Structures are given as structure tokens and as C-alpha cells.
Tab-separated table of C-alpha atoms and ligand atoms in Angstrom:
chain	number	residue	atom	x	y	z
A	1	MET	CA	0.208	-0.096	-0.132
A	2	LYS	CA	1.523	2.939	-1.349
A	3	PHE	CA	2.158	5.576	1.990
A	4	GLU	CA	4.246	8.967	1.167
A	5	VAL	CA	4.038	12.473	1.255
A	6	THR	CA	5.319	14.881	-1.155
A	7	ILE	CA	6.195	18.337	0.820
A	8	LEU	CA	4.076	21.400	-1.145
A	9	GLY	CA	5.483	24.467	1.061
A	10	SER	CA	8.245	24.455	3.641
A	11	SER	CA	8.172	28.058	4.953
A	12	SER	CA	6.781	29.951	7.902
A	13	ALA	CA	4.789	33.375	7.900
A	14	THR	CA	5.465	35.115	4.876
A	15	PRO	CA	6.625	33.133	1.298
A	16	ILE	CA	10.179	33.437	0.018
A	17	PHE	CA	11.706	33.079	-3.234
A	18	ASN	CA	11.675	29.517	-3.572
A	19	ARG	CA	10.036	28.337	-0.955
A	20	ASN	CA	5.872	28.704	-0.102
A	21	PRO	CA	4.353	28.523	2.985
A	22	THR	CA	2.821	25.374	4.856
A	23	SER	CA	1.665	22.068	2.607
A	24	GLN	CA	1.913	19.020	2.376
A	25	ALA	CA	0.129	16.259	0.370
A	26	LEU	CA	0.092	12.392	1.528
A	27	ASN	CA	-0.556	9.804	-0.761
A	28	ILE	CA	-2.638	6.723	0.960
A	29	ASN	CA	-2.842	4.054	-0.875
A	30	GLU	CA	-4.019	5.966	-4.095
A	31	HIS	CA	-6.067	8.551	-2.575
A	32	LEU	CA	-4.882	12.166	-0.987
A	33	TYR	CA	-4.754	13.932	2.097
A	34	LEU	CA	-3.996	17.802	2.213
A	35	ILE	CA	-2.574	18.923	5.079
A	36	ASP	CA	-2.377	22.482	5.769
A	37	CYS	CA	-3.296	25.154	2.293
A	38	GLY	CA	-1.183	28.135	2.691
A	39	GLU	CA	-1.292	30.458	-0.116
A	40	GLY	CA	-0.055	29.794	-3.696
A	41	THR	CA	-0.736	26.117	-2.693
A	42	GLN	CA	-2.365	25.377	-6.202
A	43	GLN	CA	0.213	26.047	-8.282
A	44	GLN	CA	2.373	24.208	-6.194
A	45	MET	CA	0.094	20.768	-7.110
A	46	LEU	CA	-0.020	22.050	-10.687
A	47	ARG	CA	3.902	22.067	-10.555
A	48	PHE	CA	4.007	18.859	-8.555
A	49	ASP	CA	1.349	16.599	-10.224
A	50	ILE	CA	-0.992	16.792	-7.342
A	51	LYS	CA	-4.138	16.630	-8.999
A	52	ALA	CA	-6.524	18.238	-7.025
A	53	SER	CA	-9.936	16.123	-8.406
A	54	ARG	CA	-8.311	13.421	-6.326
A	55	ILE	CA	-8.566	15.144	-2.783
A	56	ASP	CA	-11.026	14.073	-0.890
A	57	TYR	CA	-10.062	15.445	2.403
A	58	ILE	CA	-8.138	18.453	3.492
A	59	PHE	CA	-6.848	19.569	7.265
A	60	ILE	CA	-6.063	22.432	8.676
A	61	SER	CA	-3.979	22.514	11.768
A	62	HIS	CA	-5.006	26.333	12.566
A	63	LEU	CA	-5.850	29.966	11.361
A	64	HIS	CA	-2.649	31.571	11.055
A	65	GLY	CA	-2.592	32.767	7.469
A	66	ASP	CA	0.715	30.928	6.011
A	67	HIS	CA	-1.591	27.709	7.206
A	68	TYR	CA	-4.814	28.190	5.152
A	69	LEU	CA	-4.639	31.132	2.418
A	70	GLY	CA	-4.666	29.154	-0.237
A	71	LEU	CA	-7.606	27.344	0.367
A	72	VAL	CA	-10.426	28.892	-0.468
A	73	GLY	CA	-8.711	29.846	-3.724
A	74	LEU	CA	-8.759	25.906	-4.107
A	75	LEU	CA	-12.054	25.285	-2.964
A	76	SER	CA	-13.201	28.074	-5.694
A	77	SER	CA	-11.108	26.246	-8.456
A	78	MET	CA	-13.354	22.892	-7.373
A	79	HIS	CA	-16.091	25.011	-7.544
A	80	LEU	CA	-15.200	26.086	-11.613
A	81	ASN	CA	-14.035	22.512	-12.337
A	82	GLY	CA	-17.411	21.245	-11.966
A	83	ARG	CA	-16.217	19.083	-8.812
A	84	LYS	CA	-20.027	16.770	-8.096
A	85	LYS	CA	-18.338	14.849	-4.893
A	86	ALA	CA	-18.270	15.092	-1.321
A	87	LEU	CA	-15.129	16.942	0.206
A	88	TYR	CA	-13.981	16.882	3.825
A	89	LEU	CA	-12.596	19.545	6.012
A	90	PHE	CA	-11.113	19.061	9.103
A	91	CYS	CA	-10.115	22.475	11.154
A	92	PRO	CA	-10.748	24.530	13.267
A	93	ALA	CA	-14.509	25.974	13.350
A	94	HIS	CA	-14.028	29.650	12.373
A	95	LEU	CA	-12.612	28.734	9.712
A	96	LYS	CA	-16.084	28.048	8.174
A	97	GLU	CA	-17.056	32.019	9.035
A	98	ILE	CA	-14.411	32.852	6.906
A	99	ILE	CA	-15.295	30.407	4.339
A	100	ASP	CA	-19.056	31.598	3.882
A	101	LEU	CA	-17.793	34.999	4.407
A	102	GLN	CA	-15.890	35.393	0.990
A	103	LEU	CA	-18.888	32.475	-0.437
A	104	LYS	CA	-21.131	35.032	0.658
A	105	TYR	CA	-19.895	37.672	-1.172
A	106	SER	CA	-19.039	36.304	-4.177
A	107	GLU	CA	-21.921	35.082	-4.366
A	108	THR	CA	-20.871	31.663	-5.402
A	109	THR	CA	-23.178	28.532	-4.722
A	110	LEU	CA	-20.357	25.165	-4.193
A	111	GLN	CA	-20.954	22.453	-6.717
A	112	PHE	CA	-20.265	20.492	-4.611
A	113	PRO	CA	-20.762	19.294	-0.355
A	114	LEU	CA	-18.324	20.715	1.580
A	115	GLU	CA	-18.252	18.469	4.902
A	116	TYR	CA	-16.801	19.999	8.468
A	117	THR	CA	-15.216	18.150	10.892
A	118	PHE	CA	-14.284	20.967	14.119
A	119	THR	CA	-11.301	20.098	15.456
A	120	ASN	CA	-10.693	20.859	19.256
A	121	ALA	CA	-7.442	22.008	20.440
A	122	GLN	CA	-7.584	20.792	23.740
A	123	LYS	CA	-8.556	17.241	23.324
A	124	ALA	CA	-7.168	14.570	20.926
A	125	GLU	CA	-9.859	12.909	18.724
A	126	VAL	CA	-9.713	9.990	15.690
A	127	ILE	CA	-11.476	11.963	12.870
A	128	VAL	CA	-11.013	9.796	10.255
A	129	ASN	CA	-11.743	5.976	10.355
A	130	ASN	CA	-11.458	4.295	7.050
A	131	ASN	CA	-10.198	1.271	5.192
A	132	ASP	CA	-7.086	2.615	4.812
A	133	ILE	CA	-6.377	4.753	8.124
A	134	ILE	CA	-7.439	6.328	11.334
A	135	ILE	CA	-6.808	9.769	11.490
A	136	GLU	CA	-6.266	11.231	15.155
A	137	THR	CA	-5.483	15.182	16.152
A	138	ILE	CA	-2.805	15.665	18.144
A	139	PRO	CA	-2.980	19.329	20.218
A	140	LEU	CA	-0.496	21.364	19.930
A	141	ASP	CA	0.408	24.195	22.425
A	142	HIS	CA	0.538	27.050	19.799
A	143	ARG	CA	-0.501	30.738	20.338
A	144	ILE	CA	-3.469	29.804	19.247
A	145	ASP	CA	-5.870	27.074	19.063
A	146	CYS	CA	-3.672	24.454	16.937
A	147	THR	CA	-3.672	20.842	15.889
A	148	GLY	CA	-1.412	18.571	14.675
A	149	PHE	CA	-2.437	14.904	13.017
A	150	ILE	CA	-1.337	11.863	13.110
A	151	PHE	CA	-2.099	9.311	10.499
A	152	ARG	CA	-1.856	5.393	11.293
A	153	GLN	CA	-1.977	2.684	8.836
A	154	LYS	CA	-4.643	-0.069	9.806
A	155	LYS	CA	-2.898	-3.772	10.714
A	156	ARG	CA	-3.448	-5.549	7.735
A	157	LEU	CA	-4.501	-9.386	7.669
A	158	ARG	CA	-1.831	-12.292	7.567
A	159	LYS	CA	-0.358	-13.431	4.362
A	160	LEU	CA	-0.616	-16.180	3.385
A	161	ILE	CA	1.749	-19.535	2.527
A	162	LYS	CA	0.873	-20.653	-0.744
A	163	GLU	CA	2.574	-23.755	-1.208
A	164	LYS	CA	2.115	-24.687	1.970
A	165	LEU	CA	-1.706	-24.880	1.795
A	166	ASP	CA	-1.069	-26.015	-1.987
A	167	GLU	CA	0.435	-29.125	-0.308
A	168	LEU	CA	-1.750	-29.273	2.881
A	169	ASN	CA	-4.408	-28.913	-0.254
A	170	ILE	CA	-6.717	-27.112	2.417
A	171	PRO	CA	-9.952	-25.588	0.887
A	172	VAL	CA	-9.913	-22.016	-0.421
A	173	GLU	CA	-13.179	-20.946	1.455
A	174	TYR	CA	-10.856	-21.537	4.628
A	175	TYR	CA	-8.336	-18.933	3.573
A	176	THR	CA	-10.380	-16.385	5.020
A	177	ALA	CA	-9.931	-17.316	7.820
A	178	LEU	CA	-6.514	-18.063	7.690
A	179	LYS	CA	-5.222	-14.321	6.903
A	180	LYS	CA	-7.225	-13.518	10.313
A	181	GLY	CA	-5.467	-16.132	12.482
A	182	LYS	CA	-7.298	-19.487	12.962
A	183	ASP	CA	-5.397	-22.883	13.336
A	184	TYR	CA	-7.144	-25.287	10.919
A	185	THR	CA	-8.090	-28.626	11.093
A	186	SER	CA	-7.823	-31.506	8.667
A	187	THR	CA	-10.985	-33.287	7.772
A	188	ASN	CA	-8.350	-36.531	9.489
A	189	GLY	CA	-8.405	-34.082	12.718
A	190	THR	CA	-4.566	-33.572	12.059
A	191	VAL	CA	-4.784	-29.611	13.739
A	192	TYR	CA	-2.430	-27.678	11.408
A	193	LYS	CA	-1.278	-23.956	13.445
A	194	ASN	CA	-1.553	-20.986	12.039
A	195	ASP	CA	2.043	-19.954	12.018
A	196	THR	CA	3.482	-22.812	10.466
A	197	LEU	CA	0.514	-21.545	7.493
A	198	THR	CA	0.856	-17.728	7.409
A	199	THR	CA	3.065	-15.135	8.124
A	200	ASP	CA	2.655	-11.678	9.508
A	201	SER	CA	2.155	-8.858	7.813
A	202	GLU	CA	4.173	-5.778	8.096
A	203	ALA	CA	3.830	-3.745	10.795
A	204	PRO	CA	1.352	-0.442	10.362
A	205	LYS	CA	3.816	2.351	9.742
A	206	ALA	CA	2.677	6.130	11.056
A	207	TYR	CA	3.139	9.801	9.765
A	208	ALA	CA	3.013	12.680	13.002
A	209	TYR	CA	2.460	15.879	11.432
A	210	CYS	CA	3.188	18.627	14.182
A	211	SER	CA	3.382	22.344	13.184
A	212	ASP	CA	2.876	25.068	14.521
A	213	THR	CA	4.389	24.335	18.272
A	214	LEU	CA	6.641	24.951	21.189
A	215	TYR	CA	8.232	22.440	22.205
A	216	ASN	CA	5.782	20.398	24.263
A	217	GLU	CA	5.820	17.015	26.566
A	218	GLN	CA	2.430	16.844	26.733
A	219	TYR	CA	1.733	15.250	23.064
A	220	PHE	CA	5.131	13.108	22.758
A	221	ASN	CA	2.751	10.507	23.952
A	222	GLN	CA	0.232	10.736	21.335
A	223	ILE	CA	3.491	10.307	18.753
A	224	CYS	CA	5.398	8.145	20.558
A	225	ASN	CA	7.653	5.189	17.520
A	226	VAL	CA	6.131	7.119	14.525
A	227	THR	CA	7.550	5.970	11.589
A	228	VAL	CA	8.103	9.359	9.722
A	229	LEU	CA	8.122	12.429	12.784
A	230	TYR	CA	7.224	15.712	10.156
A	231	HIS	CA	8.223	18.938	13.159
A	232	GLU	CA	8.270	21.973	12.905
A	233	ALA	CA	11.721	24.061	13.432
A	234	THR	CA	11.087	26.989	12.352
A	235	PHE	CA	14.456	28.616	14.063
A	236	LEU	CA	17.991	27.398	14.631
A	237	ASN	CA	18.777	27.201	18.562
A	238	ASP	CA	20.557	30.426	18.754
A	239	MET	CA	16.750	31.762	18.225
A	240	LEU	CA	15.690	29.795	20.854
A	241	ASP	CA	13.754	33.023	22.954
A	242	ARG	CA	12.380	33.896	19.904
A	243	ALA	CA	11.290	30.757	19.670
A	244	LEU	CA	9.601	31.078	23.357
A	245	ILE	CA	7.942	33.977	22.723
A	246	THR	CA	6.375	32.716	18.720
A	247	HIS	CA	5.108	29.370	20.267
A	248	HIS	CA	7.724	27.936	17.943
A	249	THR	CA	9.965	25.125	17.498
A	250	THR	CA	13.916	25.177	16.540
A	251	ALA	CA	15.324	22.592	14.839
A	252	LEU	CA	17.701	21.375	17.598
A	253	GLN	CA	14.679	21.070	19.677
A	254	ALA	CA	12.324	18.714	17.150
A	255	ALA	CA	15.856	16.207	16.820
A	256	GLN	CA	15.681	16.006	20.442
A	257	ILE	CA	11.338	14.886	20.048
A	258	ALA	CA	12.467	12.477	17.815
A	259	LEU	CA	15.140	11.263	19.191
A	260	LYS	CA	12.953	10.491	22.255
A	261	ILE	CA	9.312	9.560	21.125
A	262	ASN	CA	11.868	6.809	19.019
A	263	ALA	CA	10.820	8.184	15.314
A	264	LYS	CA	12.590	6.412	12.540
A	265	LYS	CA	12.654	9.263	10.620
A	266	LEU	CA	12.254	13.115	10.645
A	267	LEU	CA	11.754	15.381	8.441
A	268	ILE	CA	12.098	19.659	9.412
A	269	GLY	CA	9.917	22.355	7.754
A	270	HIS	CA	8.270	25.403	8.504
A	271	PHE	CA	11.658	27.664	8.365
A	272	SER	CA	12.069	31.035	9.095
A	273	ALA	CA	12.012	33.610	5.688
A	274	ARG	CA	15.597	34.713	8.269
A	275	TYR	CA	17.632	31.408	6.159
A	276	LYS	CA	18.071	32.072	2.744
A	277	THR	CA	19.955	28.379	2.759
A	278	LEU	CA	18.251	25.703	5.539
A	279	ASN	CA	21.812	23.881	5.772
A	280	GLU	CA	22.617	25.104	9.098
A	281	LEU	CA	19.632	24.383	10.207
A	282	LEU	CA	19.976	20.590	8.747
A	283	ASP	CA	22.840	20.306	10.672
A	284	GLU	CA	21.656	21.402	13.773
A	285	ALA	CA	19.250	18.473	14.088
A	286	ARG	CA	21.303	16.109	12.362
A	287	SER	CA	23.543	16.713	15.569
A	288	VAL	CA	21.036	14.997	17.930
A	289	PHE	CA	19.247	12.883	15.592
A	290	PRO	CA	21.049	11.814	12.088
A	291	ALA	CA	18.055	10.434	10.289
A	292	THR	CA	16.995	14.080	9.920
A	293	GLU	CA	15.412	15.320	6.064
A	294	LEU	CA	14.612	19.423	4.949
A	295	ALA	CA	10.943	19.195	3.886
A	296	ILE	CA	11.670	21.215	1.034
A	297	GLU	CA	9.285	21.570	-1.771
A	298	GLY	CA	8.716	18.971	-4.528
A	299	LYS	CA	10.580	16.480	-2.377
A	300	THR	CA	8.467	12.651	-1.338
A	301	PHE	CA	8.718	10.436	1.082
A	302	SER	CA	7.941	7.077	1.497
A	303	ILE	CA	6.313	6.320	5.216
A	304	GLU	CA	8.459	3.211	5.467
B	401	ZN	ZN1	3.269	28.944	10.764
B	402	ZN	ZN1	1.671	29.527	13.142
């Protein structure tokens, strides 16, 4: 099952040359999930071949402009392009007021249902549970209400050892039970243990998206052992004071978090526009957590 994330924007607050405000497109089993939608996200989607028609779920972390100012434009294009199927939007409640006002004064009635689920920045909640994935909110510690999101793959059924089943002539109608872990009893009463007939499926993977937030241990438990952690790293650690005032994280702190929660890989992003190049931020994070990558525009990372 495909599980990968493409970065559409890596900048905080304001766009700068070659870096756009935050947005990411997650491909889960060929379904697209858009996380945050900063200004210019539509252009980035065109650039990196992310088709709006394939997006059914959009997640907005909070109402600072660098995370949602591209959304009304995207909704408007979906409308103009004749979208009919529902779009599911997960966001702070006030975003509905903002969208409604924009639609009202442009006298637009969307041609497709826009289904809202409001996030709660005080409490983690499961907001999506489908065949592929369970998605929970992560309450973060920012200047205004803000939630991250964690995407957990579901555990797959066990895999059949086909040669073994053929050798024992096990009828096909038992396969589903075997995949679920049942033993097999043959017509002469011999019991074959399930683990001699099947192998365990791969361990489910998880992707955690944490932006924007102060370093705060309150959300660490929830993101423990994730496969890939995306964490904002707005500043170098020599600007820790600024990070504390603005409720952001430094590259060093992001790496400390990845180490503490035992992530396999760390992606850092949401870089301050003051940094023209990002090598120093990467080096700082890698000094603590070597498996760190820059979450920059156009890069795709497999969650594995
Ligand atoms: Zn931001
Ligand atoms: Zn913010």
C-alpha cells in the first residue's frame, strides 16, 4: 500500500523566493489527503502533479494565514472545474465563518458538498477511520488553537504461505479464516497451527504532522514510535528566545523530540524566511538525530 508525503510548502509566515507557505500532500493507497493549504498551494500542486480532483480530505492545523490562505482559492477552482463529490474538511470552527463570508460576497454556491469536522485543540480525537487509515488530531501548544494530525495505517491481515496450503490441499474457503489467524483442522483431525501456514503482515506505519508548536512534552506520548515525524523547526537554536515568544520550535528541539519519541525518521520544515539556505538547520538537527531530512518543496518521502 502506497504511503508517502510530498512537500508543497516549507516556509513559515511569509513566502520567500523558492519557498512557499506550508502544505503537504499525503498519498495513502492512491487517495490524496492535503495537510494545510498556505497561499500558492494550487500552483505547487500543478508543479508537482498533485491532482485536486483526487483530494477528498483536507486538514487545516490552525488559522494563521501561512496554513490556510490558499484554501478558498482551491475550493473555488474545484467548484469551477465541476467537482460534484463531497470534500471533507477538518479544521478549527472559525474557518467556516471565513469561507462562508468569502462565498457569500462572491455570490458563489459550491457545486459540491463541503463537509466540516471541527477540531478540538484541547483534546486528541479520532477524526477519520476508513479501510486504510486512522487519523487523530494532536493538540499542540501554539499562540492560537492548533492541532497536528497523526495518520496510522491499519494492521493488515496475515499473509498466506501458498505452497504450504497447496501441499496440504487446504480448500480456498478456509483462506479468510487463516488470514485472520485461525488454525486449520484437516478432515482426519490433524491441527495445523496458523503460524505454520501464514506469516505476519508488515507492522503498520504512522506519520505524525506537528506544526506549529512550542516544545511541550504533553503531545510526546501520542506520537511515540511513529515511523516518520514531521516537526516544525522554524529557527536555529541560537534563536530559542524568539521561538519561546512566538510558540515555535528550533531545529535542535525538533531533533530532541524525534530522539525522545523514537521516530525512525524526522522531517523538518516551516523555516523562517530569515534563512536563505537551510544547511545550518539540517546540520543542527542531525547533530542530535542523524536520520533527519529537510521537508522542502517537491520532495516526496515514503513512510517506511
Ligand atoms: Zn505557521
Ligand atoms: Zn502559526
